[in-house]
Short mmCIF file of C-alpha atoms in Angstrom, two decimals:
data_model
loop_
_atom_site.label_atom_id
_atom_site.label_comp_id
_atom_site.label_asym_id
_atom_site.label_seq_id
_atom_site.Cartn_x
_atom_site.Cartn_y
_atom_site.Cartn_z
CA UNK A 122 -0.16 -14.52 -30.65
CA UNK A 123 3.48 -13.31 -31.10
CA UNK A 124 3.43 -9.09 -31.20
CA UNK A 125 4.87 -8.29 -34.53
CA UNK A 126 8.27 -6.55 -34.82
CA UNK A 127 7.67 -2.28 -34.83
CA UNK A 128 10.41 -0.32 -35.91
CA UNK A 129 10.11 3.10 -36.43
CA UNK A 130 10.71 4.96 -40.50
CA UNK A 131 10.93 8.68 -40.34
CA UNK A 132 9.10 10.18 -43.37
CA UNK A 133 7.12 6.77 -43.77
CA UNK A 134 4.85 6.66 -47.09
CA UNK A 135 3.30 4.16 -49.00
CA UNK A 136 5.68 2.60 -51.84
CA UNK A 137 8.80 1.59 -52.46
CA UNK A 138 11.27 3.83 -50.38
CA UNK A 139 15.10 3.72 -49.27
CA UNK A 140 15.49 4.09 -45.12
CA UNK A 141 18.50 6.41 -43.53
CA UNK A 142 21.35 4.80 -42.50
CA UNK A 143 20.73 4.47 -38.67
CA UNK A 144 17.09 3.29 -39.42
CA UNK A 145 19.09 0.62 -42.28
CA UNK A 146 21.61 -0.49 -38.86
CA UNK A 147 18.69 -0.62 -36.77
CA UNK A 148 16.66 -2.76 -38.96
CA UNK A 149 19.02 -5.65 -40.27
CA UNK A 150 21.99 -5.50 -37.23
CA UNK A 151 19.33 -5.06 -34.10
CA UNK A 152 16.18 -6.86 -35.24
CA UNK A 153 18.52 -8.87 -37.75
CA UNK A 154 15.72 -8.73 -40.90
CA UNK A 155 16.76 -9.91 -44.07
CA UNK A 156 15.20 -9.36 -47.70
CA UNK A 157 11.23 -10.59 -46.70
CA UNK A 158 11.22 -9.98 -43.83
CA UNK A 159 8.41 -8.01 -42.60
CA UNK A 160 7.56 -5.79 -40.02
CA UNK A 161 5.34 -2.64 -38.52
CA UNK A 162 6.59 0.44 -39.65
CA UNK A 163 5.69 3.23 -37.51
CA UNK A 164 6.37 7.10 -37.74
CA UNK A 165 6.77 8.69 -34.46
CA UNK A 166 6.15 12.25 -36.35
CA UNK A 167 2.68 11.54 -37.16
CA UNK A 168 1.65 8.57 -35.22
CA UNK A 169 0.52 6.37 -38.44
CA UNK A 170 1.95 2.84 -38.87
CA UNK A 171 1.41 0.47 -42.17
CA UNK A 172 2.94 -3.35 -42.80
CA UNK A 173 6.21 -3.14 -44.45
CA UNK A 174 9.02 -5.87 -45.82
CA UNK A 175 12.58 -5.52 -46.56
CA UNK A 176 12.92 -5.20 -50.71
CA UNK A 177 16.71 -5.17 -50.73
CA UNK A 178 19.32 -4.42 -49.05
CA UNK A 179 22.70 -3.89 -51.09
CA UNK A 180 24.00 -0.25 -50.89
CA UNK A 181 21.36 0.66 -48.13
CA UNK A 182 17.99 -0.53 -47.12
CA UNK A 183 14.76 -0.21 -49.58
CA UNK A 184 11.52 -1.46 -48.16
CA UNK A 185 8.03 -2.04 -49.22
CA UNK A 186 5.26 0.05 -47.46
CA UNK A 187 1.44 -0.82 -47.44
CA UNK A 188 -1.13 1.37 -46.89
CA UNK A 189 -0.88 3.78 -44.05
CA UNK A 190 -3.18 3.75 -41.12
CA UNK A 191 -3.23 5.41 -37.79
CA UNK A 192 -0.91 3.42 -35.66
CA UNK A 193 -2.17 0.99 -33.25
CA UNK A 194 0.73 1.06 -30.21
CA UNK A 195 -0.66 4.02 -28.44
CA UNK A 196 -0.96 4.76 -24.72
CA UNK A 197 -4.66 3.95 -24.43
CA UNK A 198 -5.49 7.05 -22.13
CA UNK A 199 -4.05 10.47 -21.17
CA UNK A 200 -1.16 9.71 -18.43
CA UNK A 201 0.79 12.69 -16.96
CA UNK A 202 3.75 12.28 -14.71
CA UNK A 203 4.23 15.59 -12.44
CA UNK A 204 8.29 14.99 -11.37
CA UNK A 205 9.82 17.79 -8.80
CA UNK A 206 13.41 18.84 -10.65
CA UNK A 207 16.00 16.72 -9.29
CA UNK A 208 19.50 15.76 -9.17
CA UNK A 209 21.88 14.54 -11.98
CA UNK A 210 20.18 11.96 -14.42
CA UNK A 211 17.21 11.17 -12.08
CA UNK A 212 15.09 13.13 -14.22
CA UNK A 213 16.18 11.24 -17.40
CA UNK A 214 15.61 7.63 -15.58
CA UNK A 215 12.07 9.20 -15.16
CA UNK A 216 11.53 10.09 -18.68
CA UNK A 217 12.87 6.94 -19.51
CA UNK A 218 10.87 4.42 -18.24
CA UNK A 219 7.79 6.89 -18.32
CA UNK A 220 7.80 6.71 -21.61
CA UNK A 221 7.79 2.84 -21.61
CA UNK A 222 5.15 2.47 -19.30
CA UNK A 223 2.68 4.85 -21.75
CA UNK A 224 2.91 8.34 -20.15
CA UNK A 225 1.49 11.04 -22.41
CA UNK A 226 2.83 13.89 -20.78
CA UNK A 227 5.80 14.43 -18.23
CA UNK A 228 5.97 17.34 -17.09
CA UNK A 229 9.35 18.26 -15.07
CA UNK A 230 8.47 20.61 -12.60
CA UNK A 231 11.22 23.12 -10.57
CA UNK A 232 10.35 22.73 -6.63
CA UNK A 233 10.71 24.71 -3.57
CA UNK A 234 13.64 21.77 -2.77
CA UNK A 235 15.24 21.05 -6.55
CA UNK A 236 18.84 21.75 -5.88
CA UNK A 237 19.38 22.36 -9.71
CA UNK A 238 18.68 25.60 -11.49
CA UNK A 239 17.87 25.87 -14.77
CA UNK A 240 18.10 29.13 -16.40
CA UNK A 241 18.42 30.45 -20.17
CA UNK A 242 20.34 28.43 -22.38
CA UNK A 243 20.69 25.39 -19.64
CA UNK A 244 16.69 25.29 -19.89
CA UNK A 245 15.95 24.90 -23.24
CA UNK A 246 18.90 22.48 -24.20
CA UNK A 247 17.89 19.84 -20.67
CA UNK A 248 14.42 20.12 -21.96
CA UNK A 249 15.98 18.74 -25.59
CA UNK A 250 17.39 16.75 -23.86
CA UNK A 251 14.56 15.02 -22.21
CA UNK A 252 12.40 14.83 -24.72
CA UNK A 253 15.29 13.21 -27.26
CA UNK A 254 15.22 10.74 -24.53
CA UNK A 255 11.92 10.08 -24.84
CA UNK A 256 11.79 9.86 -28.47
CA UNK A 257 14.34 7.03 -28.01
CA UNK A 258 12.47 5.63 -25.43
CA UNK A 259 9.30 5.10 -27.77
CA UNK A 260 11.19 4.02 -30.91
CA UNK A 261 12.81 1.58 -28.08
CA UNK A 262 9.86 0.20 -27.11
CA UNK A 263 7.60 0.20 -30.33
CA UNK A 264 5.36 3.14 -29.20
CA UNK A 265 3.76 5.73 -31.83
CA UNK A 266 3.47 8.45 -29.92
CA UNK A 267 6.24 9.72 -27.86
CA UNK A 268 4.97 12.06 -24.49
CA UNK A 269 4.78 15.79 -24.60
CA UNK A 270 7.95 17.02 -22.29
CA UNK A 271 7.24 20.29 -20.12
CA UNK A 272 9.50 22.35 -17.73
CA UNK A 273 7.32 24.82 -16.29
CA UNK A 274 6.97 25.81 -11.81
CA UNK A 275 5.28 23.66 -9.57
CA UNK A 276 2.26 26.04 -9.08
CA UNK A 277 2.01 25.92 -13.02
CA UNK A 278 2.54 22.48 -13.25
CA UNK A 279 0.09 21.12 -11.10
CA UNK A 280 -2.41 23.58 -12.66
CA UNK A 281 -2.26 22.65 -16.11
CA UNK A 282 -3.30 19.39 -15.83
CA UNK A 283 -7.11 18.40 -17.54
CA UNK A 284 -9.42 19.28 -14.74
CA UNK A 285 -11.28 15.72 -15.50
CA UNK A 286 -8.14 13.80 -15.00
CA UNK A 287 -8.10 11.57 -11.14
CA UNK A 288 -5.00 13.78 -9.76
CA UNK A 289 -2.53 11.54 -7.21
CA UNK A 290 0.18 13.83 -5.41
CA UNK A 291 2.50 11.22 -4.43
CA UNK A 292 3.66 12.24 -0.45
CA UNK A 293 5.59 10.23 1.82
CA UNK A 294 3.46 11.94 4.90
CA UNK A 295 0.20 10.91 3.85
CA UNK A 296 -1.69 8.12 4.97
CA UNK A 297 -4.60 7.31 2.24
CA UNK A 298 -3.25 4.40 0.00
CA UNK A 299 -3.26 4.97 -3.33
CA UNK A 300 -3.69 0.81 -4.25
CA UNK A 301 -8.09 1.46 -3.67
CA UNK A 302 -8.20 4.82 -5.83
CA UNK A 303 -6.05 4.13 -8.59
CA UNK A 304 -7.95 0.69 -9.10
CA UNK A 305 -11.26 2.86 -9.23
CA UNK A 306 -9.77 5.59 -11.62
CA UNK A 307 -8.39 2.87 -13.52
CA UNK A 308 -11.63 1.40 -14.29
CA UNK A 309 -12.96 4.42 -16.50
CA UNK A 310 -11.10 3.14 -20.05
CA UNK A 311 -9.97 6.04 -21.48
CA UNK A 312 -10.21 8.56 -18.68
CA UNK A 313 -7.44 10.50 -17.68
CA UNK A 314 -5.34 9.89 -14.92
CA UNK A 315 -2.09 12.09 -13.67
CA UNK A 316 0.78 11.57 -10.98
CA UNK A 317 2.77 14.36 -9.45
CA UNK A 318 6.26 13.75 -7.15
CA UNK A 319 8.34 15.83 -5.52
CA UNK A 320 12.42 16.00 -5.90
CA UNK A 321 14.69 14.31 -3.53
CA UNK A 322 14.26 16.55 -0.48
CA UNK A 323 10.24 16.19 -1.01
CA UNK A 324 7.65 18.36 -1.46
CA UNK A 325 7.02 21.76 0.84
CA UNK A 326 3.97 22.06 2.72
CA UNK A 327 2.96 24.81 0.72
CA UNK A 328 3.49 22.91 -2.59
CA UNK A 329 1.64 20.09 -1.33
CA UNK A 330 -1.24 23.02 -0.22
CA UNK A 331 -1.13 24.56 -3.41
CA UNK A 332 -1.40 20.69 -5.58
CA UNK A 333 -4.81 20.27 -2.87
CA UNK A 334 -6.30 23.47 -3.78
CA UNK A 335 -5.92 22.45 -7.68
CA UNK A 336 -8.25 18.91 -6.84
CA UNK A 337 -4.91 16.54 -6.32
CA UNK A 338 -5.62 14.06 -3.79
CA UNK A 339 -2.66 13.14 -1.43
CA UNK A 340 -1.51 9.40 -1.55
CA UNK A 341 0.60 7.39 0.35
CA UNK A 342 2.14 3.99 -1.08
CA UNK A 343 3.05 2.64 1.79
CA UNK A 344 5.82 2.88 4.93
CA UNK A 345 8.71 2.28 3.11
CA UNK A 346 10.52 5.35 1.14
CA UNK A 347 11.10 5.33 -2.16
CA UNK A 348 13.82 6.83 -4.66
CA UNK A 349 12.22 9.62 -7.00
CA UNK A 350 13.02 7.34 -9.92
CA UNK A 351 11.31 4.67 -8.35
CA UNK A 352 8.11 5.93 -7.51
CA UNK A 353 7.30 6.98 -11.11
CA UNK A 354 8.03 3.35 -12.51
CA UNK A 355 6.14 2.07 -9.62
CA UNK A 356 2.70 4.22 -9.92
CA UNK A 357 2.89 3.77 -14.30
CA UNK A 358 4.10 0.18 -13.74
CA UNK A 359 0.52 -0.07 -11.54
CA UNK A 360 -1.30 1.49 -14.17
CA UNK A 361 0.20 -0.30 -17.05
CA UNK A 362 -0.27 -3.59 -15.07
CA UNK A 363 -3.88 -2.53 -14.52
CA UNK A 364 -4.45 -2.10 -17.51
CA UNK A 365 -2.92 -5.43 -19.80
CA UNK B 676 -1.04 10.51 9.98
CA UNK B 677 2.52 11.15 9.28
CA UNK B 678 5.33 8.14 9.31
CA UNK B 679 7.26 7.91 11.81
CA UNK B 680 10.81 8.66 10.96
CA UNK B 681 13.00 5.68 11.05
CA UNK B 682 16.76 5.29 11.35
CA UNK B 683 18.64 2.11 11.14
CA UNK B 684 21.15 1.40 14.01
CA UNK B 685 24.01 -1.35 13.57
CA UNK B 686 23.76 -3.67 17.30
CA UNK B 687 20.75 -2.01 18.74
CA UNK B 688 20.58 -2.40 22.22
CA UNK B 689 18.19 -0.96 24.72
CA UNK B 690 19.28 1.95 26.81
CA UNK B 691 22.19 4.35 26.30
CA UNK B 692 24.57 4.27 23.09
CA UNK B 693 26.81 6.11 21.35
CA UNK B 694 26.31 5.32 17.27
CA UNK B 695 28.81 4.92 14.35
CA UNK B 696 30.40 8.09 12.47
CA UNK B 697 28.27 7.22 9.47
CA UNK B 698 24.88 7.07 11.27
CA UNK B 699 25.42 10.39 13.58
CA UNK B 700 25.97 11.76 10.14
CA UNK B 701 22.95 10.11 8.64
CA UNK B 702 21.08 10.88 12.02
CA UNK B 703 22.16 14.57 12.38
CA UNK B 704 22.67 15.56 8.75
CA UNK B 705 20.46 14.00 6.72
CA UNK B 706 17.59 13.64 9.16
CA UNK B 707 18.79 16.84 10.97
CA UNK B 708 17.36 15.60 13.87
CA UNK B 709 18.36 17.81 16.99
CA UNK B 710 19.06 16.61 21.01
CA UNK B 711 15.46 15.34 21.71
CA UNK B 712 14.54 14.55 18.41
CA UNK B 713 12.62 10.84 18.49
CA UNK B 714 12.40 8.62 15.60
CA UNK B 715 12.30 4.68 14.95
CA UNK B 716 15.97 2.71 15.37
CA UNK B 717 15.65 -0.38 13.49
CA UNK B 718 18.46 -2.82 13.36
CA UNK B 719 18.71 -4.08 9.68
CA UNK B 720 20.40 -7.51 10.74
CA UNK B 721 18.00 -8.89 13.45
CA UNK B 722 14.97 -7.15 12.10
CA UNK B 723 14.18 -5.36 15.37
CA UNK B 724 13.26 -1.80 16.01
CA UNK B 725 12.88 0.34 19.32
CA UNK B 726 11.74 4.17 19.74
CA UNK B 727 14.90 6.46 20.76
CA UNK B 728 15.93 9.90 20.92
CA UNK B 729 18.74 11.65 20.67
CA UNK B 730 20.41 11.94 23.83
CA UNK B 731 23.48 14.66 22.87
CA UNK B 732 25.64 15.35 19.71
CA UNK B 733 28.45 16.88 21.24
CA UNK B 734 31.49 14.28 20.65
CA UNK B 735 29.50 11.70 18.77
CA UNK B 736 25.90 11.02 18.76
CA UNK B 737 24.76 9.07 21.75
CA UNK B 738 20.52 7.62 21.88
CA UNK B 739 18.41 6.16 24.54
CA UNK B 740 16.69 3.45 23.17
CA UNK B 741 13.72 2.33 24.43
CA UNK B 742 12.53 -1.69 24.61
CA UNK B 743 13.44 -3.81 21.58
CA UNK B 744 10.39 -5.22 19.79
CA UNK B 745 10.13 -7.11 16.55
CA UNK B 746 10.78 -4.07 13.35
CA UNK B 747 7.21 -3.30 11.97
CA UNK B 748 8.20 -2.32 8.69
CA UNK B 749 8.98 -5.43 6.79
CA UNK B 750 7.48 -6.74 3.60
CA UNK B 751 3.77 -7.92 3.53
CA UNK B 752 4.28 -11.25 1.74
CA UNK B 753 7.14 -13.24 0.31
CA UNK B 754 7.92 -11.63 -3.11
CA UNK B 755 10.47 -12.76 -5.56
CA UNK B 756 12.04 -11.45 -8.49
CA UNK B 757 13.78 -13.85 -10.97
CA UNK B 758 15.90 -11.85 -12.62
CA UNK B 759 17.88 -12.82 -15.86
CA UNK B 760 21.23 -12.05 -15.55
CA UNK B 761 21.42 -9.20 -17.90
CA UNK B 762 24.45 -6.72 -18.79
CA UNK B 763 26.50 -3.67 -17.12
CA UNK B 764 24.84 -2.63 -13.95
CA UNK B 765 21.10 -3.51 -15.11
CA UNK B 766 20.72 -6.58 -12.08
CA UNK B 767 21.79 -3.65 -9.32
CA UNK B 768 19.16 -1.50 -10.51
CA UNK B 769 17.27 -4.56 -10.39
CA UNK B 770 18.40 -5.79 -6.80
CA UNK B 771 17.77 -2.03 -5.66
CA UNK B 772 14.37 -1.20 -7.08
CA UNK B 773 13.12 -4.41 -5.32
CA UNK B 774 14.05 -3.97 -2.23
CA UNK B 775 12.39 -0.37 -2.00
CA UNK B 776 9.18 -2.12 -3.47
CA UNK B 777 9.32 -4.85 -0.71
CA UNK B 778 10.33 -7.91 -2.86
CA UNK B 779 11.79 -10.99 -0.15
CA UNK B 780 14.32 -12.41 -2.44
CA UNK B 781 15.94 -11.82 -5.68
CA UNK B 782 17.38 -14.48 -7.96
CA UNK B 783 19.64 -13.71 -10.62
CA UNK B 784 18.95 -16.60 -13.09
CA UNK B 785 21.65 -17.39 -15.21
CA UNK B 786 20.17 -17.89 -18.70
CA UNK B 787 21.06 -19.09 -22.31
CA UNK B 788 20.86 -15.92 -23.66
CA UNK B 789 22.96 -13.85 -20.80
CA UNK B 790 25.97 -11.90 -22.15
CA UNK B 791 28.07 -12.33 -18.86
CA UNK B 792 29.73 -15.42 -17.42
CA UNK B 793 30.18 -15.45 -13.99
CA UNK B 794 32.80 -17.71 -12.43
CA UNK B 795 34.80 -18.35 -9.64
CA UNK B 796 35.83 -14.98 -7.41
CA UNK B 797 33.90 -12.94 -10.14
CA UNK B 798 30.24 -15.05 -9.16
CA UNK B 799 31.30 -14.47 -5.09
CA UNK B 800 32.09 -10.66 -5.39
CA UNK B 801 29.76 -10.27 -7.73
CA UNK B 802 26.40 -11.62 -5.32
CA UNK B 803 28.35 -10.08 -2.42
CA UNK B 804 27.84 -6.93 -4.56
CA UNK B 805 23.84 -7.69 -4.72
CA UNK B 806 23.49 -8.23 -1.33
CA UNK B 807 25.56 -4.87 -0.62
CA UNK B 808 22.88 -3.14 -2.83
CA UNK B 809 20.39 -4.72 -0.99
CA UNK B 810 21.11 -3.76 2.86
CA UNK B 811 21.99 -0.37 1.54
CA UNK B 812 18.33 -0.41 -0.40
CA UNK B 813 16.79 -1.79 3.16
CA UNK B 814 18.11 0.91 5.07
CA UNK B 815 17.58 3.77 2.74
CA UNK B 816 13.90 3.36 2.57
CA UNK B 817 13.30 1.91 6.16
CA UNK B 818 12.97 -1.45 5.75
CA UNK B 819 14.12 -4.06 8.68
CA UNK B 820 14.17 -7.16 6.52
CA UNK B 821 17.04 -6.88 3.00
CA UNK B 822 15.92 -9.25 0.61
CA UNK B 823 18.01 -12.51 0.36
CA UNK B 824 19.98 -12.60 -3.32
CA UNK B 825 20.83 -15.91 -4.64
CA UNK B 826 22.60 -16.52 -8.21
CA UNK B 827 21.73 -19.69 -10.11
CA UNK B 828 21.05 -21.54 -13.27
CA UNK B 829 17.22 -20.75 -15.17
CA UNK B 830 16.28 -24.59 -14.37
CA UNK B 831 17.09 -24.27 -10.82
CA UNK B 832 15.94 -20.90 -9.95
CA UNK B 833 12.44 -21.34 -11.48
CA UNK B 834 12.42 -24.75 -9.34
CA UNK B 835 13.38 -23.44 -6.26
CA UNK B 836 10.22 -21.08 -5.10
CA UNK B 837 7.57 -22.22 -3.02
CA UNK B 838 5.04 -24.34 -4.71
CA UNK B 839 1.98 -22.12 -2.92
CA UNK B 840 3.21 -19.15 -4.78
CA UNK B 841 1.35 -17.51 -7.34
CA UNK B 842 4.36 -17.71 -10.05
CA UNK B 843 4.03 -15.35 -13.36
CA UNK B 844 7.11 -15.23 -16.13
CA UNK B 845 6.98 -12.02 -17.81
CA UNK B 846 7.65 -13.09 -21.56
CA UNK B 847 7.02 -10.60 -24.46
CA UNK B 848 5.87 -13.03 -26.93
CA UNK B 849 3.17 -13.89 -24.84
CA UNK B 850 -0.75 -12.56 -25.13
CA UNK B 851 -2.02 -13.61 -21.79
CA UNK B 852 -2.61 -9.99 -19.65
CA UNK B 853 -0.99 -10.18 -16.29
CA UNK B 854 -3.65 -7.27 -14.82
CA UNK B 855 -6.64 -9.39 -13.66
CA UNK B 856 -4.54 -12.44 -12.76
CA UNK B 857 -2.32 -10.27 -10.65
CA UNK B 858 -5.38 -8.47 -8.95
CA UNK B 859 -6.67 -12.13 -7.87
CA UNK B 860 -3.54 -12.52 -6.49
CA UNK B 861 -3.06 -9.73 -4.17
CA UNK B 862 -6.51 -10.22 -2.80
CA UNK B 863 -4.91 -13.45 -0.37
CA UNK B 864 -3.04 -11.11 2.10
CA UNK B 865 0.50 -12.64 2.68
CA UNK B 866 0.07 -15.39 -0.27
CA UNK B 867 3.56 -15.00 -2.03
CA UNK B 868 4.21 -14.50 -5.20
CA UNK B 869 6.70 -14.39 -7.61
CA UNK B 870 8.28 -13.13 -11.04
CA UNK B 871 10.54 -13.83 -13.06
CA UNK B 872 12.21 -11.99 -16.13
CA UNK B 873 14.64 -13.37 -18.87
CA UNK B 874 17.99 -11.20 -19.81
CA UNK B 875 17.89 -7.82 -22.61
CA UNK B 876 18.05 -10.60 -25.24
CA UNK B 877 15.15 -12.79 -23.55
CA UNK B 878 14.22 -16.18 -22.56
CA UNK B 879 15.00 -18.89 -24.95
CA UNK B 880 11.50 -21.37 -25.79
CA UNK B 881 13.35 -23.71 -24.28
CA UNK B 882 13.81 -21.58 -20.94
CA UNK B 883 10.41 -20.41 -21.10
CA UNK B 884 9.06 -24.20 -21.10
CA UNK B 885 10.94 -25.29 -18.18
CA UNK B 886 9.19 -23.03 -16.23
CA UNK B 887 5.59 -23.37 -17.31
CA UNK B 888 6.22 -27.31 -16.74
CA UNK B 889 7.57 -26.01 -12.88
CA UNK B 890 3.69 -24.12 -12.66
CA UNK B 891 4.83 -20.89 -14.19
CA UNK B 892 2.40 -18.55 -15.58
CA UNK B 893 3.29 -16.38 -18.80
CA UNK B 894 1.84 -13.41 -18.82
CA UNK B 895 2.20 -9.78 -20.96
CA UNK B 896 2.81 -6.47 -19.96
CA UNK B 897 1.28 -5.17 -22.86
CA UNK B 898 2.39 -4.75 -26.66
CA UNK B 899 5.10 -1.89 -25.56
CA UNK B 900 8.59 -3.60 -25.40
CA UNK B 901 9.41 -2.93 -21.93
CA UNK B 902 13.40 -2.71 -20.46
CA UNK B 903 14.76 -5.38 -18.34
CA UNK B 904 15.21 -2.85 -15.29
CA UNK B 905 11.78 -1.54 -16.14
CA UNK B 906 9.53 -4.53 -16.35
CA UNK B 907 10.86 -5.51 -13.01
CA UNK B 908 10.18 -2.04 -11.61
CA UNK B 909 6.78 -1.87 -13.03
CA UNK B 910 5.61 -5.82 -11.56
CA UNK B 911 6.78 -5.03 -8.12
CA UNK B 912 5.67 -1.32 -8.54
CA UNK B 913 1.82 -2.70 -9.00
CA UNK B 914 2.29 -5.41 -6.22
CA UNK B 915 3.09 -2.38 -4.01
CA UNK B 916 0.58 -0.11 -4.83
CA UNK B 917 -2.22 -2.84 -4.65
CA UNK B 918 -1.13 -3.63 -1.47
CA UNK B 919 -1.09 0.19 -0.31
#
């Protein structure tokens, strides 16, 4: 069965209702509707979704919304990404394709080893930025609910996380695989699972000390080295794969 | 127990040697190794490795390398990604993220729906480009064996893999979960596999028909619209961490 075309309507209720002019571009020049067409209208706001169709669209777009129900494109269990603060648009690439692969939370966390400082005015307006990324990301992709962004210290970071959740400290040092544990954790539908990474220059011992003494277990995913940005697409891609 | 640290070294001959600028920098910056420092020298072009140390850094970097054996580090199975050739720099991202998740070859497929024509000097720079990526990829994460990249037509790229290989096309419209077909997979240690991907716009019906009458499987990611760069990412990313 064919998915049906999402697109996401900000403000979305039930009726007759004219769309804003990006939504109007996105709707008949990307996914190239015309008048009858029909679709899934989701709100990212509020997570609800209902069946819509194009009514007209001279002098902007009007659709034809059904009844509103929760929305059903929604990462099917908690998922927290844990990313060490690194370098130029790494970060972004993470939030990115996190967001794809059905994170719930990424949390961007500033490391013994992150090179960048954030402070004052530079914090709040990256963290924007992130999570307008990841709004885009899940209107990209046709997901409801776009992930919580955080910017908090590693020793926060890794403490915040649901103490029920199977915690995986990603470390390049660390024999254990992750392939055996992830497959159990993966089993529990539902149950929450969470990743943490350090920035390009790694993870101190202490940090990694610290993540222990919070219940993360230490996993290794094998002898070859990975780029920050490509560990977190490989561990969510795992999951999501797992999981279809 | 830790990973040994591993270094690649251009005509890596047993005994006393003086390395390249780039690699005493690599070696003695990046590594900041010190005189005595030991680590694994692999030599990305013959796929061999030896243990060495550094001998001195005054003038140049010079190693003694111990006995040449075949490099230990190389990928677990043959793995290929069929990429669509897609847009902008998505196939390097592509090219790169599979060699750090231990993919064997990488074909960009040139399809119906691809936005960029490749001809003449443009197709020959352009793959010498991929395979640039590629040994770059190899060395950065430790790998003796770059992944071979080969550009060709849909038809002939989904014709050309092994017949033995487990062969899954990643097609949106398709309900089919790749999860507990991939697991089966992965259980036959060094069976290959392989993947292939259509371009942002995606596989024409026609394109995706060829290669289920060559023995390709279609499978789903899931109903999240995934990026090109992504869904490759997140394939491999599972392969690897099964494997872990």
């Amino acid at each position: 069965m064919a998915a049906p075309l999402r697109a996401p309507i900000t403000d979305l209720r039930e009726g007759t209702c004219t769309v804003r002019e990006d939504t109007a571009h996105y709707l008949t020049r990307v996914l190239r509707l015309a008048v009858g067409a029909t679709f899934v209208a989701f709100d990212p706001a509020t997570a609800r979704e209902a069946d819509a169709a194009i009514a007209s669209i001279e002098g902007g777009v009007t659709l034809h919304v059904s009844t509103l129900r929760p929305a059903r494109v929604v990462a099917p269990r908690p998922l927290t990404f844990v990313q060490g603060l690194a370098k130029g648009d790494k970060c972004d690439a993470v939030v990115r394709d996190a967001t794809e692969l059905g994170a719930t939370c990424v949390i961007v966390a500033e490391c013994a080893r992150s090179v960048v400082q954030l402070q004052g005015a530079r914090r709040t307006s990256r963290l924007e930025r992130w999570t307008r990324i990841a709004h885009e990301a899940a209107r990209q992709c046709g997901r409801a609910d776009p992930p919580r962004i955080e910017l908090l210290p590693w020793a926060e970071a890794v403490s915040t996380i649901d103490e029920a959740a199977r915690r995986f400290c990603l470390h390049v040092h660390e024999a254990l695989p992750l392939g055996p544990l992830l497959l159990e954790a993966v089993q529990t539908e539902g149950a929450p699972i969470a990743f943490a990474a350090g920035p390009e220059g790694g993870l101190t011992a202490e940090e990694v000390a610290l993540a222990v003494g919070r219940g993360w277990q230490c996993v290794s995913l094998g002898s070859l080295v990975l780029r920050t940005e490509t560990a977190a697409a490989a561990v969510l891609g795992a999951v999501r794969v797992l999981e279809s």
